[in-house]
Coordinates of C-alpha atoms in Angstrom, one line a residue:
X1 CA 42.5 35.5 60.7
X2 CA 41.3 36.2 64.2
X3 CA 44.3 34.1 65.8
X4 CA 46.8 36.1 63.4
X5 CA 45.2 39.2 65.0
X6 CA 45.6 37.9 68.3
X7 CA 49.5 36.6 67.9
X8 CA 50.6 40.1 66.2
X9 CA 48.5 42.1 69.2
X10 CA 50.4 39.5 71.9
X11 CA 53.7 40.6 69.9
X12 CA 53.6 44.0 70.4
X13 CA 52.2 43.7 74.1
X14 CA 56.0 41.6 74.8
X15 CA 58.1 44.7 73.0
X16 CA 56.0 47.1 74.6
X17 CA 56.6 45.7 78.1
X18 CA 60.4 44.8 76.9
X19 CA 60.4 48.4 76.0
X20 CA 59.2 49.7 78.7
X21 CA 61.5 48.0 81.3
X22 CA 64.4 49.0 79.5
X23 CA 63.5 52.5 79.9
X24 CA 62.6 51.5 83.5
X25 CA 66.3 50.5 83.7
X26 CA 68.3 53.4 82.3
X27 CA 65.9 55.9 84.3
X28 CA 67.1 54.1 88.1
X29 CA 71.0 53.9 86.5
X30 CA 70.7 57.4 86.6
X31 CA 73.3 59.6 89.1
X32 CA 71.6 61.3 91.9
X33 CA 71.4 64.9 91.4
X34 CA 73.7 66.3 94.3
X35 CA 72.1 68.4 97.3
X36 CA 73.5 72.0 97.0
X37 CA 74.5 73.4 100.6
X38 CA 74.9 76.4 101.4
X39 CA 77.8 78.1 102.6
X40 CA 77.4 79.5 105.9
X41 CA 77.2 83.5 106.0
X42 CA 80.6 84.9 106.4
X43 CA 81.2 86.7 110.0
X44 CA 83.1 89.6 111.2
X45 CA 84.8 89.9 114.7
X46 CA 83.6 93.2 116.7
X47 CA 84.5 95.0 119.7
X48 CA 81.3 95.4 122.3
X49 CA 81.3 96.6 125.9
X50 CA 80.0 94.4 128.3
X51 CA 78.3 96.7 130.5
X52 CA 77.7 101.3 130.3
X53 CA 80.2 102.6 129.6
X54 CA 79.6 106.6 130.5
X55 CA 81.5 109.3 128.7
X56 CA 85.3 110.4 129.8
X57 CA 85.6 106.5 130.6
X58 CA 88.8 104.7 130.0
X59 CA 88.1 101.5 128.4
X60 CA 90.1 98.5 130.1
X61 CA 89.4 94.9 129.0
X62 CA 87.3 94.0 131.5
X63 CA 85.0 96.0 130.0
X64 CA 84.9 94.4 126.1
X65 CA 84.2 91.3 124.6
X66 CA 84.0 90.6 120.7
X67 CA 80.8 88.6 118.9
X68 CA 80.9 87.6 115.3
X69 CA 78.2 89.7 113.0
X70 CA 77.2 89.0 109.5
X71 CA 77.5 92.5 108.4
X72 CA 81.0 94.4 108.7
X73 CA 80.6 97.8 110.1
X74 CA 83.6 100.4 109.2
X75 CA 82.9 102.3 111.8
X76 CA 83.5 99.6 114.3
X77 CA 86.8 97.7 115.8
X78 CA 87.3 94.3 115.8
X79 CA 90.2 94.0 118.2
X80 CA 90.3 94.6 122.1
X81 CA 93.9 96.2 121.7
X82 CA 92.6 99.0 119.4
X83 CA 90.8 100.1 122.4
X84 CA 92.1 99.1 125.9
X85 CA 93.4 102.6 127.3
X86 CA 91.3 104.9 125.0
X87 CA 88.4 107.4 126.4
X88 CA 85.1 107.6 125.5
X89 CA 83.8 111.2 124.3
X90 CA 79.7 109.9 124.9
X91 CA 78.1 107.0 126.7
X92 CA 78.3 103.5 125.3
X93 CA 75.6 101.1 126.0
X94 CA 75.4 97.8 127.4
X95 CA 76.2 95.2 124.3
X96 CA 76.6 98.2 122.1
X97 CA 79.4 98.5 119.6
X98 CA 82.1 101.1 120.1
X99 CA 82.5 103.2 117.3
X100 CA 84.8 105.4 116.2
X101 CA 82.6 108.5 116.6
X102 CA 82.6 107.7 120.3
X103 CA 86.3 107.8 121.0
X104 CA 88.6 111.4 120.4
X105 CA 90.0 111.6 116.8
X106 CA 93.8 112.0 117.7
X107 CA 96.9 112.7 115.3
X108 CA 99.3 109.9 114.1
X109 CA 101.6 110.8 117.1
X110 CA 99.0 110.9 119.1
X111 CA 97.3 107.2 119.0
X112 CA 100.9 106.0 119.4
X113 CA 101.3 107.3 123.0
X114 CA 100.2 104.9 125.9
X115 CA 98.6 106.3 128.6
X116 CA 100.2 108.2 131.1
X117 CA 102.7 109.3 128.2
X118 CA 103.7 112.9 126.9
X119 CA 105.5 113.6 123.4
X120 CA 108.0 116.2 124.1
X121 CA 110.4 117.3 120.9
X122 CA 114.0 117.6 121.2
X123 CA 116.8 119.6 118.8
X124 CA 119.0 116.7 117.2
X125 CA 121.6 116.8 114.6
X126 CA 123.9 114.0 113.3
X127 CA 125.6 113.7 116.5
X128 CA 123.5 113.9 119.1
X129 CA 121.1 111.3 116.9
X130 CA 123.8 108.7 116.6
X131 CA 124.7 109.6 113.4
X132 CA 121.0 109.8 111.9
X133 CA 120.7 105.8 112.9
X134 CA 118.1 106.3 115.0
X135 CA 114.5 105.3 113.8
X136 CA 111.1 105.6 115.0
X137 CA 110.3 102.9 117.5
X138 CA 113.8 102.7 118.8
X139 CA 114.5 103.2 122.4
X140 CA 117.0 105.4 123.6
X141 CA 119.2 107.1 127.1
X142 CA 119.2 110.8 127.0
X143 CA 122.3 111.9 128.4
X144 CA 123.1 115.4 129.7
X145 CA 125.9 117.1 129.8
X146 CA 126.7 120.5 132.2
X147 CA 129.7 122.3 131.5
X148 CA 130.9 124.7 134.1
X149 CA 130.3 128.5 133.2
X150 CA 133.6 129.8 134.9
X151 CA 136.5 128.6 133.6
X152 CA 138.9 128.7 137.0
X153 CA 140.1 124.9 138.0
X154 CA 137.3 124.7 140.8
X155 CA 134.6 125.2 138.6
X156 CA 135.7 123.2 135.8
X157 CA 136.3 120.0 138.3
X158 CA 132.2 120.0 138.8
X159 CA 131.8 120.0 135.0
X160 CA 129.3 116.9 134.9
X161 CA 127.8 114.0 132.8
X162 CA 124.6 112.3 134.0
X163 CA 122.0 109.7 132.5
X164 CA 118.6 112.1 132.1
X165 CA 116.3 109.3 131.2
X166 CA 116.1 105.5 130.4
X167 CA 114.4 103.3 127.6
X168 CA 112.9 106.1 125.9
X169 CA 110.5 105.6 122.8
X170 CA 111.2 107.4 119.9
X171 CA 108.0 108.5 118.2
X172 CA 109.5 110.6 115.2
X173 CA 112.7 111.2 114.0
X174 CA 112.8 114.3 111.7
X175 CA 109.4 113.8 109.5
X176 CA 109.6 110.0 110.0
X177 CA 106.5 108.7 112.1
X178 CA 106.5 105.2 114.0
X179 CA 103.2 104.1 112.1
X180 CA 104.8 105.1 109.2
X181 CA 107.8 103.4 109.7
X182 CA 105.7 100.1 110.3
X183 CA 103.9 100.2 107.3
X184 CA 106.4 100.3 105.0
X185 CA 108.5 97.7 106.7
X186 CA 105.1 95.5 106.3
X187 CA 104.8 96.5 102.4
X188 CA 108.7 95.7 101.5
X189 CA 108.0 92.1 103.4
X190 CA 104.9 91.8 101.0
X191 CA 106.5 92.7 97.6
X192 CA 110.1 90.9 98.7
X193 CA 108.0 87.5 99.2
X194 CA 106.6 88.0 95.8
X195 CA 109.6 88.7 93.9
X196 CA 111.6 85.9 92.2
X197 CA 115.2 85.1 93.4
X198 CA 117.0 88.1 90.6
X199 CA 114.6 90.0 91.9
X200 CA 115.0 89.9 95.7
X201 CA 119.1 90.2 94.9
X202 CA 118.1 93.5 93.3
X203 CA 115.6 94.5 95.9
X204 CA 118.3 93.6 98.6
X205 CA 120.6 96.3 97.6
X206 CA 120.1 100.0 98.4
X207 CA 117.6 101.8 96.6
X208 CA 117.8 105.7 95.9
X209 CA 114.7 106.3 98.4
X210 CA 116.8 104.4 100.6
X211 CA 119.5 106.6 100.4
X212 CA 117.2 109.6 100.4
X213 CA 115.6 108.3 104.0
X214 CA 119.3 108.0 105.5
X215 CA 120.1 111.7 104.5
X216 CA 117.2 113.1 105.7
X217 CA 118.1 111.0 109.2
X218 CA 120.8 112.4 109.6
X219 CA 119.8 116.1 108.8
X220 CA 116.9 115.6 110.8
X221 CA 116.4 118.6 113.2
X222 CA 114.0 117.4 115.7
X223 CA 113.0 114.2 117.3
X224 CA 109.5 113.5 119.3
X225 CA 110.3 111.1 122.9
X226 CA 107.4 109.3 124.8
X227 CA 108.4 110.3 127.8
X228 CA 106.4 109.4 131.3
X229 CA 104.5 112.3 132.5
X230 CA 106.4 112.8 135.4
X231 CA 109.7 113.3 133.3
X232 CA 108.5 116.4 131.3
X233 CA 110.1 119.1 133.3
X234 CA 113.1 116.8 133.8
X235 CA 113.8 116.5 130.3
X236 CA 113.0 120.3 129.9
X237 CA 114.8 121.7 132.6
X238 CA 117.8 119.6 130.9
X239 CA 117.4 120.3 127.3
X240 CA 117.9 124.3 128.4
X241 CA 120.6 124.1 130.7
X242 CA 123.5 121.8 128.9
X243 CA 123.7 119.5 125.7
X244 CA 121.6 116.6 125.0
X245 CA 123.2 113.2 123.7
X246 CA 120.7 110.5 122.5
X247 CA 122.4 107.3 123.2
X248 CA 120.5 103.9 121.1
X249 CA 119.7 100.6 122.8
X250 CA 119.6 97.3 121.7
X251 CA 116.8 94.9 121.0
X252 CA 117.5 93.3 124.5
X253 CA 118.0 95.1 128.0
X254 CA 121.6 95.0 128.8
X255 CA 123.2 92.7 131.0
X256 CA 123.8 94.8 134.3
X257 CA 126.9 95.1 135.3
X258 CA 128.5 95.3 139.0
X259 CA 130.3 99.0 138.4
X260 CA 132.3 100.3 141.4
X261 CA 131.1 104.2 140.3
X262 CA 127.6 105.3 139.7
X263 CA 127.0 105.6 135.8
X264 CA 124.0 107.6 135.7
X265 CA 125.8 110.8 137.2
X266 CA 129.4 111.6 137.0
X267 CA 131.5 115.0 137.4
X268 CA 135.2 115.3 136.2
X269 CA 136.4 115.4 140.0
X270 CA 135.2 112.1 140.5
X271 CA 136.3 111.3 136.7
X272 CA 140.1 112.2 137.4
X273 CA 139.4 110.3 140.7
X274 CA 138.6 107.4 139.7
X275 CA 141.1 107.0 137.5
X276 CA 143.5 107.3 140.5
X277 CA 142.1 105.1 142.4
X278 CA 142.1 102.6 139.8
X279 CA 145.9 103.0 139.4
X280 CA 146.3 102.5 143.1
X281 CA 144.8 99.0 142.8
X282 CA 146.5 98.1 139.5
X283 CA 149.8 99.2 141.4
X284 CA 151.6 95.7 142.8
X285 CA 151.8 95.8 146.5
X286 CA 155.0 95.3 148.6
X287 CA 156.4 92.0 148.4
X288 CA 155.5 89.5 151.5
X289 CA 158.7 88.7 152.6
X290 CA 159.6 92.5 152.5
X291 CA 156.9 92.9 155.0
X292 CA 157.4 90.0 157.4
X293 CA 159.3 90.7 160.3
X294 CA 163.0 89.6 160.4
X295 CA 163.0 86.1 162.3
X296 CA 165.8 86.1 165.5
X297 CA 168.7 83.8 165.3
X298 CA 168.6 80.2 166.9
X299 CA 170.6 79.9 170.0
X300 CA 172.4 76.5 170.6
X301 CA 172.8 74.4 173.5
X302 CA 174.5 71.3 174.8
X303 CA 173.2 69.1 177.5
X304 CA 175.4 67.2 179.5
X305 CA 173.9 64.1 181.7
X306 CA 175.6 63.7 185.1
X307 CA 174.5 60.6 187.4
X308 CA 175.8 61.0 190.7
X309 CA 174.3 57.5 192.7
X310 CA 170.6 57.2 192.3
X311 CA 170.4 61.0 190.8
X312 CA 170.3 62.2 187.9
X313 CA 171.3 66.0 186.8
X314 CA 170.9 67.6 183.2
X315 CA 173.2 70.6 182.6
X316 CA 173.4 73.0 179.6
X317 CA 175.5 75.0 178.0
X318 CA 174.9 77.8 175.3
X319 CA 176.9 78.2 172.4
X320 CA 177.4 81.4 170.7

């Protein structure tokens, strides 16, 4: 009985130990649990000075620098170009963000000038605004025009047309700002991209607001020009002594052209006389032969050789 004992102990000792490795087994098949990382914090650019700035400074880029912070600060700018050329109302430390509260809060119209700039409003209507076509952000020639006040030939020959100004910004046209202008160009490039092909057919064509914008272009009564500083009293002096034209450039500067007469100022004197002048040229000139002086007519001779000896003597004789 005792060796029964012992064979049914030694029995269960093997399973156990079989047991056990097979557990052993399916515990090291087991998948590694994967290390969690962390994401790194997210960052935010924003605008510091490099050195003091004291207050009635103009910022220039020299003087900023942007770091990456983990919190985002409202108040705060996180481009250089939002900056460069604006004034500081109170002193900005040393590595110190520039906030908002430290810069002059401006109008619409008035963030868009650049320095050294002046917005000066003008009287348009549909003709003198290129037939309400003009737009904020456009550039524009004003053009002056002086008629005579006496009406006798002499004073209406120094009737006159000049160029005022050149590559003018517009800032607003009627209630239209530039900013304004911009943002809803951005927003009809956002929804247009999300639209489905019927869908940007139907957005291509003109909508009423559309067609609301264009009649208030043209019955816009004002426009605001970014004029240089220097210009103010030029373009004032001009819009009260003749009529104003608003003439629209292109996206590109114009080829310059080799003119024989001064664009930028002209009078109808020179007007009429350049148009003469013009005809004189255009006129063909007298013919060469015309010109040339008549040739004299070729006189012919005979020669006669007489030999007398050793000599020898040529004589001639003229025919008529």
């Amino acid at each position: 009985m005792t060796v029964n004992f012992l064979r049914i102990v030694a029995l269960l000792l093997v399973i156990g130990a079989v047991a056990a490795g097979w557990f052993g087994l399916r515990l090291s098949e087991r998948p590694a649990e994967p290390v969690i990382v962390k994401a790194p914090p997210m960052t935010y650019p924003q605008v510091v000075v490099e050195q003091t700035i004291p207050a009635g400074e103009v910022l220039k880029e020299t003087d900023l620098s942007v770091r990456m912070v983990e919190q985002k600060n409202l108040m705060t700018f996180s481009s250089k170009s939002q900056l460069i050329g604006k004034m500081t109302i109170a002193q900005i430390e040393a590595g110190s963000p520039v906030l908002t509260s430290q810069l002059p809060d401006l109008g619409p119209a008035a963030e868009m000038l650049k320095p050294g700039e002046r917005g000066i409003a003008i009287k348009v209507d549909e003709v003198v605004g290129v037939g309400g076509h003009i737009k904020p952000g456009d550039h524009v020639d004003v053009l002056l025009f002086l008629e005579a006040e006496n009406k006798t030939d002499k004073a209406v020959k120094q009737t006159n047309a000049q160029v005022v100004l050149q590559d003018v910004r517009v800032l607003s046209y009627g209630p239209d700002l530039q900013a304004t202008a911009q943002s809803e160009t951005t927003e009809n490039t956002e929804q247009n991209s999300l639209l489905g092909q019927d869908d940007a057919l139907s957005a291509g064509k003109p909508k009423s607001s559309e067609r609301s914008n264009e009649k208030s272009g043209a019955a816009s009564r004002s426009a605001v020009l970014a004029v240089k500083e220097f210009d103010m009293t030029r373009l004032m002096l001009a819009a009260n002594t003749g009529s104003l034209r608003l003439a629209l450039r292109g996206a590109e500067p114009p080829t310059p052209l080799e003119a024989t007469v001064d664009s930028r100022q002209i009078s109808l004197a020179e007007l009429a006389a350049a148009d003469g002048k013009k005809a004189v040229v255009a006129a063909p000139g007298p013919s060469k032969l015309a010109s040339s002086p008549a040739r004299k007519p070729v006189q012919k001779s005979t020669q006669v050789i007489l030999h007398s000896g050793d000599k020898t003597e040529t004589i001639s004789f003229k025919e008529n």
